[in-house]
Coordinates of C-alpha atoms in Angstrom, one line a residue:
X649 CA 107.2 168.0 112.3
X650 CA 108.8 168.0 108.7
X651 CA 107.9 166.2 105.8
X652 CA 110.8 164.1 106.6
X653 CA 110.5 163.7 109.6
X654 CA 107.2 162.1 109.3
X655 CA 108.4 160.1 106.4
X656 CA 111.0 158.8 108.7
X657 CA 108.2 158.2 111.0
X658 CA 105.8 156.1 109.3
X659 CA 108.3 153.9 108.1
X660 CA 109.6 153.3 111.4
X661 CA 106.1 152.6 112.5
X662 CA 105.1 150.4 109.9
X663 CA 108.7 148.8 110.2
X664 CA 107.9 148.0 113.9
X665 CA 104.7 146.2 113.2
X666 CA 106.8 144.1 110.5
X667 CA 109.5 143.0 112.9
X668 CA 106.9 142.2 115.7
X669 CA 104.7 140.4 113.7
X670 CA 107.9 138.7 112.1
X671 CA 108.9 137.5 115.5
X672 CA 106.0 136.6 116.9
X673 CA 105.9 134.2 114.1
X674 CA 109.4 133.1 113.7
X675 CA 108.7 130.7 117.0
X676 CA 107.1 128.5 114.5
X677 CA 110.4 127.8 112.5
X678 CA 111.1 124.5 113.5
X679 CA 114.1 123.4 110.9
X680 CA 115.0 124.1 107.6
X681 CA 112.1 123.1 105.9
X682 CA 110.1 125.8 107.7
X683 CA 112.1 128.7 107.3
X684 CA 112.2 128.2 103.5
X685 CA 108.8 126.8 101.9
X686 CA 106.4 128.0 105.5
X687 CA 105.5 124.3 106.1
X688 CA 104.3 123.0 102.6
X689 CA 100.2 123.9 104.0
X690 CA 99.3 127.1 103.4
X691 CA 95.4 127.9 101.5
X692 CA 94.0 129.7 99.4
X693 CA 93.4 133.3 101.1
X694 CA 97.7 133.5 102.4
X695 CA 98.6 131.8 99.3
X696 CA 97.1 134.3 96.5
X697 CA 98.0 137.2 99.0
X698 CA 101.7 136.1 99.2
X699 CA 102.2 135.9 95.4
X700 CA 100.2 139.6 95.2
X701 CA 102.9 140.5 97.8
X702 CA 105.8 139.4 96.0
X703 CA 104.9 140.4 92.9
X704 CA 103.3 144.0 93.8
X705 CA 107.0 145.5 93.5
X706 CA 108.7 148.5 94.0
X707 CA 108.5 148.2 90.2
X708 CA 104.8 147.8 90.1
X709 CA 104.6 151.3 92.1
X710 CA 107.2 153.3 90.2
X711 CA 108.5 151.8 86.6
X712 CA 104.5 150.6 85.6
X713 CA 104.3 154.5 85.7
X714 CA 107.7 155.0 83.7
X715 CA 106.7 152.6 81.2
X716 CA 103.4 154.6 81.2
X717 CA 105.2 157.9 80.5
X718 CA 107.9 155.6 78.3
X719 CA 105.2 154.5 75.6
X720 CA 101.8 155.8 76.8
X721 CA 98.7 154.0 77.0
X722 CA 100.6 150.6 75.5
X723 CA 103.2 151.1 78.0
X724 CA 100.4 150.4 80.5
X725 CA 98.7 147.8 79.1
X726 CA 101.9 146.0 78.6
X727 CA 103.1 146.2 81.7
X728 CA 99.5 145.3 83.4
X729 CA 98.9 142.2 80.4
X730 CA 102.4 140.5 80.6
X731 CA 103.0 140.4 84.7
X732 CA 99.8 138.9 85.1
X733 CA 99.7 136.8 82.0
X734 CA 103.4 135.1 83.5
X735 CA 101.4 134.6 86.9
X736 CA 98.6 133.0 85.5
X737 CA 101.3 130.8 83.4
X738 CA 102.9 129.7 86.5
X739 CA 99.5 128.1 87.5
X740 CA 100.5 124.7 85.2
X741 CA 103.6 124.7 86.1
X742 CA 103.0 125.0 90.0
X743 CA 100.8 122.2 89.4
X744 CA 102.9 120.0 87.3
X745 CA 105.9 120.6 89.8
X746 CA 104.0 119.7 92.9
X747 CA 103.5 116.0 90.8
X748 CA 107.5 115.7 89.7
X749 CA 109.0 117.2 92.4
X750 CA 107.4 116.9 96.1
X751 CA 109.9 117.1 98.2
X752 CA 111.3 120.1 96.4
X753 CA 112.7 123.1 98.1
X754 CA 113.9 125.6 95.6
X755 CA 114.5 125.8 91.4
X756 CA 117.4 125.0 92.5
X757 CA 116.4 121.4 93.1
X758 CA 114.6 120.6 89.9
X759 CA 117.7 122.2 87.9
X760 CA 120.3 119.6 89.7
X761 CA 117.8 116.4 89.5
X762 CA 116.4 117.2 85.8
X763 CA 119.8 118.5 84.1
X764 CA 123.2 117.6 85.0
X765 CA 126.4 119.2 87.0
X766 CA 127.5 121.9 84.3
X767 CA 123.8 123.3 83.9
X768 CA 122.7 123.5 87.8
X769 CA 126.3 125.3 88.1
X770 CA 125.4 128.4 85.0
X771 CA 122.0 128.6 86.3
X772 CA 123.3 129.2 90.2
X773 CA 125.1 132.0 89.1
X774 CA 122.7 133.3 86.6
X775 CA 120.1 133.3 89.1
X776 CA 122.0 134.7 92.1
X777 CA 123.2 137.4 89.3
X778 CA 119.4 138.2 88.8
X779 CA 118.5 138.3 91.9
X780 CA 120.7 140.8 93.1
X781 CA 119.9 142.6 90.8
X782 CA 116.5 142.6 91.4
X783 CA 117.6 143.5 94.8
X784 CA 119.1 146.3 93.7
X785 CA 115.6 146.9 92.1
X786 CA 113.6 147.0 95.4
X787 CA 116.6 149.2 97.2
X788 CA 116.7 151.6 94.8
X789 CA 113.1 152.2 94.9
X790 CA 113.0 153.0 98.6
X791 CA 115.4 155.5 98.3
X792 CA 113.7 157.3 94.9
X793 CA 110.2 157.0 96.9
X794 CA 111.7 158.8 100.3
X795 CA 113.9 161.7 98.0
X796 CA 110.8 162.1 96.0
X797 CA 108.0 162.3 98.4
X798 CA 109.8 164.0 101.4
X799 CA 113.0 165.0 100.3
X800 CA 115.1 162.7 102.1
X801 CA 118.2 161.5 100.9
X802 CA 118.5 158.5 98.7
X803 CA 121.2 156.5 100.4
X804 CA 119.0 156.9 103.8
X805 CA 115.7 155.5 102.4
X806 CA 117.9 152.6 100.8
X807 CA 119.4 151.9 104.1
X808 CA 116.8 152.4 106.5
X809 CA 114.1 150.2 104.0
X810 CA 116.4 147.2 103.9
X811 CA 117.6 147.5 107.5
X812 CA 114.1 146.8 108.6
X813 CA 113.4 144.3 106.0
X814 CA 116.1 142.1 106.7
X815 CA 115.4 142.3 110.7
X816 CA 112.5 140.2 110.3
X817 CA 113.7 137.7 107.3
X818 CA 116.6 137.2 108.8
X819 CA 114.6 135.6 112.1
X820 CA 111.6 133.9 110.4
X821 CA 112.5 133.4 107.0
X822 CA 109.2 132.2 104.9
X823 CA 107.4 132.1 107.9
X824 CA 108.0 135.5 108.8
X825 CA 107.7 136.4 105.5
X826 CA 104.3 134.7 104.9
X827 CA 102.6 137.0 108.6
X828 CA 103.7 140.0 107.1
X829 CA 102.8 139.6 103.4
X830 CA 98.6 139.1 104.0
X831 CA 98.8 142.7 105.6
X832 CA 101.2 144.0 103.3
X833 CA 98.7 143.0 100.7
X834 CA 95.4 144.5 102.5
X835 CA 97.5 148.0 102.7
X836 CA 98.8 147.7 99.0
X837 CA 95.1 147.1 97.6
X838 CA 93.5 149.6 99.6
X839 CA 95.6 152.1 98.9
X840 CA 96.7 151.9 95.0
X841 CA 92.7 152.5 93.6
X842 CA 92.6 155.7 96.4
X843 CA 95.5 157.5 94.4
X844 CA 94.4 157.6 90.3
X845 CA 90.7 158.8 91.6
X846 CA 92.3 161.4 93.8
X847 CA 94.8 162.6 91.5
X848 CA 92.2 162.9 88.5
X849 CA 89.7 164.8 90.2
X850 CA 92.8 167.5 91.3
X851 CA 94.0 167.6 87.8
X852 CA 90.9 167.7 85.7
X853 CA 90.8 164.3 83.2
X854 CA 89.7 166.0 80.6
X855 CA 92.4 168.8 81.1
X856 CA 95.1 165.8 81.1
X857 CA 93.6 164.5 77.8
X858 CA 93.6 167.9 76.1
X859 CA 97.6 167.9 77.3
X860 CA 98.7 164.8 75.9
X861 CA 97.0 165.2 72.7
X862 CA 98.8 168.9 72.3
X863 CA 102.2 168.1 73.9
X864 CA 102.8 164.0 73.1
X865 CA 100.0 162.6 70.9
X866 CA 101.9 159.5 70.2
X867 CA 101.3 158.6 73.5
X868 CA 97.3 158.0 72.6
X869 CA 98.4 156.3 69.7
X870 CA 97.9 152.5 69.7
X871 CA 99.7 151.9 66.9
X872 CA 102.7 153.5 68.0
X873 CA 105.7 151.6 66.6
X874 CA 107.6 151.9 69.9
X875 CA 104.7 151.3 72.5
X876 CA 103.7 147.8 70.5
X877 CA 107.0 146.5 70.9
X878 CA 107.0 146.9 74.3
X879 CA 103.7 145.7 75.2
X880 CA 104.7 142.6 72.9
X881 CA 108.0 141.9 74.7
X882 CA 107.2 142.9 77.9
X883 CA 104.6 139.0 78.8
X884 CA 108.4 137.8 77.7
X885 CA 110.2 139.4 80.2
X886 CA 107.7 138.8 82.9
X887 CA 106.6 134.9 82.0
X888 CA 110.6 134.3 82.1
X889 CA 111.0 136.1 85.5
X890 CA 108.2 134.0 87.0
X891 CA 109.8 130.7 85.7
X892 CA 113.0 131.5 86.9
X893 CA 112.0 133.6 90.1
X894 CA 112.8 131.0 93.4
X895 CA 110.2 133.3 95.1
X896 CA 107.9 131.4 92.7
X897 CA 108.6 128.2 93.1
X898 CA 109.1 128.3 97.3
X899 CA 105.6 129.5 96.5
X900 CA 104.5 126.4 94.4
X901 CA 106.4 123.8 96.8
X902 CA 104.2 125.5 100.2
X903 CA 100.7 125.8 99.0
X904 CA 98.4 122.5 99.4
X905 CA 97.9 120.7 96.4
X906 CA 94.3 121.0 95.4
X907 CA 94.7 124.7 94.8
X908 CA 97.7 125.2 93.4
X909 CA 96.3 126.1 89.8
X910 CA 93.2 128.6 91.7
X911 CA 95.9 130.4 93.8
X912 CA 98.0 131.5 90.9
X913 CA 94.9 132.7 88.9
X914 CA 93.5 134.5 91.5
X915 CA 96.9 136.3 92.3
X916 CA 97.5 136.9 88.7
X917 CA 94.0 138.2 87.9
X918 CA 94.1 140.5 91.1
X919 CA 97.7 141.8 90.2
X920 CA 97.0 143.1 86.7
X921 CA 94.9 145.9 88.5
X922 CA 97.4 147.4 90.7
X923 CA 100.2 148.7 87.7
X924 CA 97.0 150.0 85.9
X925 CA 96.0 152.1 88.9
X926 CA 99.7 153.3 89.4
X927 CA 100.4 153.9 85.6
X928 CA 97.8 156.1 84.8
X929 CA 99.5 158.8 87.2
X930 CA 102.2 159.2 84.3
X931 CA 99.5 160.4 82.2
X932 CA 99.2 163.2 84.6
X933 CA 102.5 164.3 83.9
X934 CA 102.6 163.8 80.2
X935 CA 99.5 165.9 79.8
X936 CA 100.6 168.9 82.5
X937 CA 104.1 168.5 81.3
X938 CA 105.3 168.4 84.6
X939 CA 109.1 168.3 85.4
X940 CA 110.9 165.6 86.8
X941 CA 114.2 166.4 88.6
X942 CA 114.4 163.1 89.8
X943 CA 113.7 162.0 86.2
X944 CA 111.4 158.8 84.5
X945 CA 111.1 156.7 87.7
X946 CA 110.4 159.4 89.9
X947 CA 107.4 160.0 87.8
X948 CA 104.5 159.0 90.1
X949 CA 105.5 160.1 93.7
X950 CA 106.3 163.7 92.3
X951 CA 102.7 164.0 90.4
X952 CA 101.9 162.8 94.1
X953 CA 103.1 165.2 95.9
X954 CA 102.0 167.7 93.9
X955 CA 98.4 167.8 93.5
X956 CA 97.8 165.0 96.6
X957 CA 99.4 167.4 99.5
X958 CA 101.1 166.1 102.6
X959 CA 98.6 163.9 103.4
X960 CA 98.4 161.9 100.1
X961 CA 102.6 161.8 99.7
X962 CA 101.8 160.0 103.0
X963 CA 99.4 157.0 102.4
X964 CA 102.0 157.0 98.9
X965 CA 104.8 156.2 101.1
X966 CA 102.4 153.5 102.9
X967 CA 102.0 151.6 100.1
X968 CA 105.1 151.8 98.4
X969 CA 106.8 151.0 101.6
X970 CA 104.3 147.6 102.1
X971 CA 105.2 146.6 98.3
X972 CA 109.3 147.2 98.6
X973 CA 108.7 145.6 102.1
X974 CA 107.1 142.7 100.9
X975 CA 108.9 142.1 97.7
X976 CA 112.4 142.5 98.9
X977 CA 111.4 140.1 102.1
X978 CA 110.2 137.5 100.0
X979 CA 113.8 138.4 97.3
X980 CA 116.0 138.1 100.3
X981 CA 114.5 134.8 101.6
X982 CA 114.5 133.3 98.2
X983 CA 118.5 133.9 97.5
X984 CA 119.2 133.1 101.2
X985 CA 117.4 129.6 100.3
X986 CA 119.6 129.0 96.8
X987 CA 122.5 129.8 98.8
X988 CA 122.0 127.4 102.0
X989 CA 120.2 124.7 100.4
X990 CA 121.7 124.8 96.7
X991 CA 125.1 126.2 97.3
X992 CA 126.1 125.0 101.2
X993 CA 124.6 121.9 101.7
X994 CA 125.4 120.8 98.1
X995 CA 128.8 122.2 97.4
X996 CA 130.3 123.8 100.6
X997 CA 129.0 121.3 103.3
X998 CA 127.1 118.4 102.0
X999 CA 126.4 116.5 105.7
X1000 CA 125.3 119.7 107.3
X1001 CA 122.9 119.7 110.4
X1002 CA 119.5 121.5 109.7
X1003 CA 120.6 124.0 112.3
X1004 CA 123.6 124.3 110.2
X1005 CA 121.8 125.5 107.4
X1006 CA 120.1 127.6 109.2
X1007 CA 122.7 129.7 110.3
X1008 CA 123.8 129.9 107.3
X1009 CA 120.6 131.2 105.3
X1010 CA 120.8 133.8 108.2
X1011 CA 124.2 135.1 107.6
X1012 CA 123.3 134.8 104.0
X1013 CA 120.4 136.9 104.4
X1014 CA 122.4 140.0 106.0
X1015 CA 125.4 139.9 103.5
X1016 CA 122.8 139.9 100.4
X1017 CA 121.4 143.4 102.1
X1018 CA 124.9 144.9 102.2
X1019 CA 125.6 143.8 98.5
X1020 CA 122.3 145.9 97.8
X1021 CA 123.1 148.9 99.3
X1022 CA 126.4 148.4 98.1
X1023 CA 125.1 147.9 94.8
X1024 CA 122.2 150.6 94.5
X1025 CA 124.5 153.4 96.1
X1026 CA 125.5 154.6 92.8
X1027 CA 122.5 154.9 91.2
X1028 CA 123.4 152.7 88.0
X1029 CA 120.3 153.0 86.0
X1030 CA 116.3 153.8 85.7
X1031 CA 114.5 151.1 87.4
X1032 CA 112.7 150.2 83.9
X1033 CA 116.1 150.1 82.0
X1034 CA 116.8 147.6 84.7
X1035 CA 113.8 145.2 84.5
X1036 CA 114.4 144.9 80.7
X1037 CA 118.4 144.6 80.9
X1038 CA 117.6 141.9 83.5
X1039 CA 114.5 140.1 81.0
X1040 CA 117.6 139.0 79.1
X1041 CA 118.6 136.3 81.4
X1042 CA 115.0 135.5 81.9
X1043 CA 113.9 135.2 78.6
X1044 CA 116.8 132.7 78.0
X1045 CA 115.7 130.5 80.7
X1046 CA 112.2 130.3 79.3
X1047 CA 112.3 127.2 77.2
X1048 CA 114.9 125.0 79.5
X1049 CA 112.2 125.6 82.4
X1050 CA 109.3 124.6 80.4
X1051 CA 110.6 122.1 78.4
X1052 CA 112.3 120.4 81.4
X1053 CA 109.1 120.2 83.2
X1054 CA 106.9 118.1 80.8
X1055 CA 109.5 116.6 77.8
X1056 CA 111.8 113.2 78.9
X1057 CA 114.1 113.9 75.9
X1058 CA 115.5 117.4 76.2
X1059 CA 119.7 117.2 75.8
X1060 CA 121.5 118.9 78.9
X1061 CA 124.5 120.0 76.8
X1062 CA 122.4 122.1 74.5
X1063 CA 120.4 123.7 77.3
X1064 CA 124.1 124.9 78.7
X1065 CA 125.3 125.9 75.4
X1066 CA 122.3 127.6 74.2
X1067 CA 121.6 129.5 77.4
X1068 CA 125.4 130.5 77.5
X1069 CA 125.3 131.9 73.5
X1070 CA 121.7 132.9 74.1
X1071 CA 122.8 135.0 77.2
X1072 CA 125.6 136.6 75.2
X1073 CA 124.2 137.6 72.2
X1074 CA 121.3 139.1 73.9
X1075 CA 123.2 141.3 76.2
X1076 CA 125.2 142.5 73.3
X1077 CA 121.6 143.4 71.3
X1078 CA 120.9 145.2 74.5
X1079 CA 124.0 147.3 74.7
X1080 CA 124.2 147.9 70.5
X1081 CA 127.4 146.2 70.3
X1082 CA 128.8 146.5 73.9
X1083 CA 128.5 144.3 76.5
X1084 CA 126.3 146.6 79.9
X1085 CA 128.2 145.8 83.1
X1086 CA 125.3 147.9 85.0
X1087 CA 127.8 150.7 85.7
X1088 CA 129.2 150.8 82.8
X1089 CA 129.4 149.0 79.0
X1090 CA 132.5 146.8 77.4
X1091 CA 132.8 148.0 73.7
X1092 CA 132.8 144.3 71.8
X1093 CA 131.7 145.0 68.5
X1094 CA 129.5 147.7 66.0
X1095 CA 125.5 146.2 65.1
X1096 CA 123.4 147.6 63.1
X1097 CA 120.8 149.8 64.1
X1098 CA 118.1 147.6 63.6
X1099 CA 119.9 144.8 65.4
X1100 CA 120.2 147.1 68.4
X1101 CA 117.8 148.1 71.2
X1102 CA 117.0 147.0 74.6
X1103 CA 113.8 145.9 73.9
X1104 CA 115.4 143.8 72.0
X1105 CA 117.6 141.5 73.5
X1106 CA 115.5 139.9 75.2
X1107 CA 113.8 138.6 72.3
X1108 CA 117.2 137.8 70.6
X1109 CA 118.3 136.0 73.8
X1110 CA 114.9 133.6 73.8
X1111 CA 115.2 132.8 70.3
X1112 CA 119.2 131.9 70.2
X1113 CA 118.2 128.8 73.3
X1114 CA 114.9 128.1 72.1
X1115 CA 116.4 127.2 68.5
X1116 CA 119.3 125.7 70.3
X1117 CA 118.0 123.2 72.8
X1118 CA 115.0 122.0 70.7
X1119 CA 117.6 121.7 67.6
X1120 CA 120.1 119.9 69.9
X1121 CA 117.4 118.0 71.1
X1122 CA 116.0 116.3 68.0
X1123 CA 119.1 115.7 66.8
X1124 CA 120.6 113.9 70.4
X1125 CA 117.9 113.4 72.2
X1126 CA 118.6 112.4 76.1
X1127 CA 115.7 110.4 77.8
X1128 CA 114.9 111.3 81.5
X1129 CA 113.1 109.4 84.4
X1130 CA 111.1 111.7 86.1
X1131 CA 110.5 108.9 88.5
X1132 CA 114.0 109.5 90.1
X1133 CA 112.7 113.3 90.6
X1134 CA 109.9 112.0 92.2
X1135 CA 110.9 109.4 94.8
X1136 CA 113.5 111.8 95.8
X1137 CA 114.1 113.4 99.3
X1138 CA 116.9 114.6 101.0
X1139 CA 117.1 112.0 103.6
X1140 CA 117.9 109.5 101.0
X1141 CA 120.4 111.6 99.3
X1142 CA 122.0 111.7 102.8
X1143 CA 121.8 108.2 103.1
X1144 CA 123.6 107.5 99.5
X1145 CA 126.4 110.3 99.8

């Protein structure tokens, strides 16, 4: 058999187990409340290995290695430090939602209850906005990973990965999602410390360290101007991601309450392991200065298949498979929930049936893999360039989330406002001057160099709301009851509407 013919293989076998073991446990979905937060009672052990699942992304496996070959060692070390330090900041949060919120679904939820019409409305689309594109994220990893490794082509690895993902979601939705992940996780974290050991001992370490110090010694350097600025920026982009991720905060609303704060720690500590593993193989490249045809994100499946063999481009594909598997799962179940609990039985349909809502997370759920596909077809961008043209929307969502959680006095109109200039600005600092469309840029206007960068905006885009909404609210401050946030349920909604 070919290479990709056992590509194609594995992933149908490992898809298989997936969709049984998703419908095996999709006959414990009993309503609404089931499909999207798993029953509100889920431990320790499930709870730490969901979160490792979710956040062990196509990413982690392929752009922890561009940033890697991006900015050398700090590229690694920021991209390991800042996705578990936002993890490990979720842990007071979790906790602190679990006491305002109880009967909360989605971030969806606390943004209607704590802030007011106009807000809830940006913040829909914002998020929806982000999550495709983190979507797109997740497809186009699949089909780099399959071109890569065994030469298949990049529209059939996008299609064939998503296909399979979304025939389990689409049946069991957290549920489903929550079987799968535990095993997903055991296969991630046995696999990811197999491949830097392996992949050393073929290359010679000290022969990789002689190469990088001849061909890119900046990439040693840790006080490289470039590297610094990522691995300072980078905590920002993630801790915003996790605050405004709804794969997050289904998370926080289904774990008991005793362990919310140990589950996130453990997860977070765990996770910071896996992108140092998987970033180290760009070092391979840097110092043996291999080529890339399918350039900077392709980085770590090619040094893969080249000194691993058959057999290691294999196990590869395992474990990128399980963490674009689990990831895009849990992505297609969280926007599925935004749109039938935040979007249809709010806007569209407000005295729905559960069963109503039901069917229409699942329809949901199969339009949101077409958009991908749709969406990742082209190619737009490297999956890095991505992640950091998406932080901008993160970042600016940073201070509203925090500040709405533990302060009574923060002023709605200068949340929208500021996350609306905030937004703007930032993507313009991004794009030096011109607004980035993913598939292509609207000229606005000429910045300077050093007010230009991708890097960047981010930081621009968190400091234009933070000044914002805690200038707007000093100056008109508006007191909140986080009583009413409490007490509240749906069935009471129902009863007033």
């Amino acid at each position: 058999m070919s290479e990709g013919g056992v590509g194609i293989a594995l992933i149908v076998l490992l898809g298989g187990l997936w969709i049984y073991i998703g419908i095996r446990s999709a006959r414990r979905v009993q309503d609404t409340d089931d499909y999207l937060v798993g029953g509100r009672n889920v431990g320790v052990a499930l709870g730490s290995a969901t979160i490792l699942a979710t956040w062990v992304t196509g990413n982690t496996i392929l752009a922890a290695p561009e940033s890697g070959y991006t900015y050398g060692v700090l590229g690694v070390l920021g991209y390991a430090v800042g996705g578990s330090i936002a993890v490990v900041a979720f842990a007071p949060l979790a906790a602190r939602l679990h006491a305002i919120l109880p009967s909360g679904r989605t971030v969806g939820d606390f943004f209607r209850l704590r802030y007011d019409t106009k807000n809830y409305g940006l913040f829909l689309v914002m998020l929806i906005l982000w999550d495709l594109g983190w979507l797109l994220t997740q497809g186009m990893a699949a089909g780099i990973i399959l071109e890569s490794v065994f030469d298949l082509p990049f529209h059939v690895g996008v299609v064939l990965t998503i296909a399979i993902v979304v025939a389990y979601v689409t049946i069991g939705g957290m549920i489903s999602v929550l079987s799968t992940d535990f095993m997903q996780t055991m296969l991630i974290m046995l696999v990811v410390f197999l491949f830097p050991a392996w992949i050393y001992l073929s290359a010679g370490p000290g022969d990789v360290y002689d190469g990088i110090a001849a061909l890119s010694p900046e990439k040693l350097q840790l006080g490289d101007a470039g590297g610094l600025l990522f691995l300072c920026i980078i905590p920002l982009i993630y801790t915003g991601e996790a605050f405004m991720d709804n794969t997050f905060w289904q998370r926080a609303f289904m774990l008991r309450r005793g362990i919310i704060k140990k589950t996130f720690l453990l997860a977070g500590l765990g996770w910071i392991f896996v992108p140092v593993a998987t970033g180290t193989l760009a070092w391979v490249a840097i110092g043996t200065d291999m080529d890339l045809p399918g350039g900077p994100s392709s980085v770590a499946p090619e040094v893969v298949a080249h000194y691993a063999g058959g057999l290691g481009s294999v196990l590869f594909l395992a474990l990128i498979w399980a963490a674009l598997a689990s990831t895009m799962s849990a992505l297609l179940n969280a926007v599925s929930g935004i749109v039938m609990n935040d979007v249809y039985n709010n806007f569209v349909r407000p005295q729905a049936t559960d069963r109503q809502v039901l069917r229409v997370g699942r329809i949901t759920t199969v339009v949101l893999a077409l958009v991908t596909i749709a969406a990742a077809w082209p190619k737009p961008m490297t999956l890095l360039t991505l992640l950091i043209l998406l932080g901008v929307i993160n970042a600016a969502y940073l201070t509203p989330v925090v500040l709405g959680v533990w302060y009574r006095t923060v002023n709605p109109t200068g949340v929208f406002w500021s996350v609306v200039v905030g937004c703007v600005a930032g993507l313009l600092v991004f794009g030096g001057g011109a607004l980035p469309m993913l598939w292509f840029e609207i000229p606005v206007l000429d910045l300077p160099v050093w007010l230009s960068g991708e890097l960047q905006g981010a930081v621009v885009s968190f400091i234009v709301v933070t000044v914002g909404v805690v200038v707007s609210t000093r100056l008109w401050p508006r007191p909140f009851d986080f009583d009413t946030m409490r007490t509240w349920t749906r069935d009471l909604e129902g009863e007033r509407s």
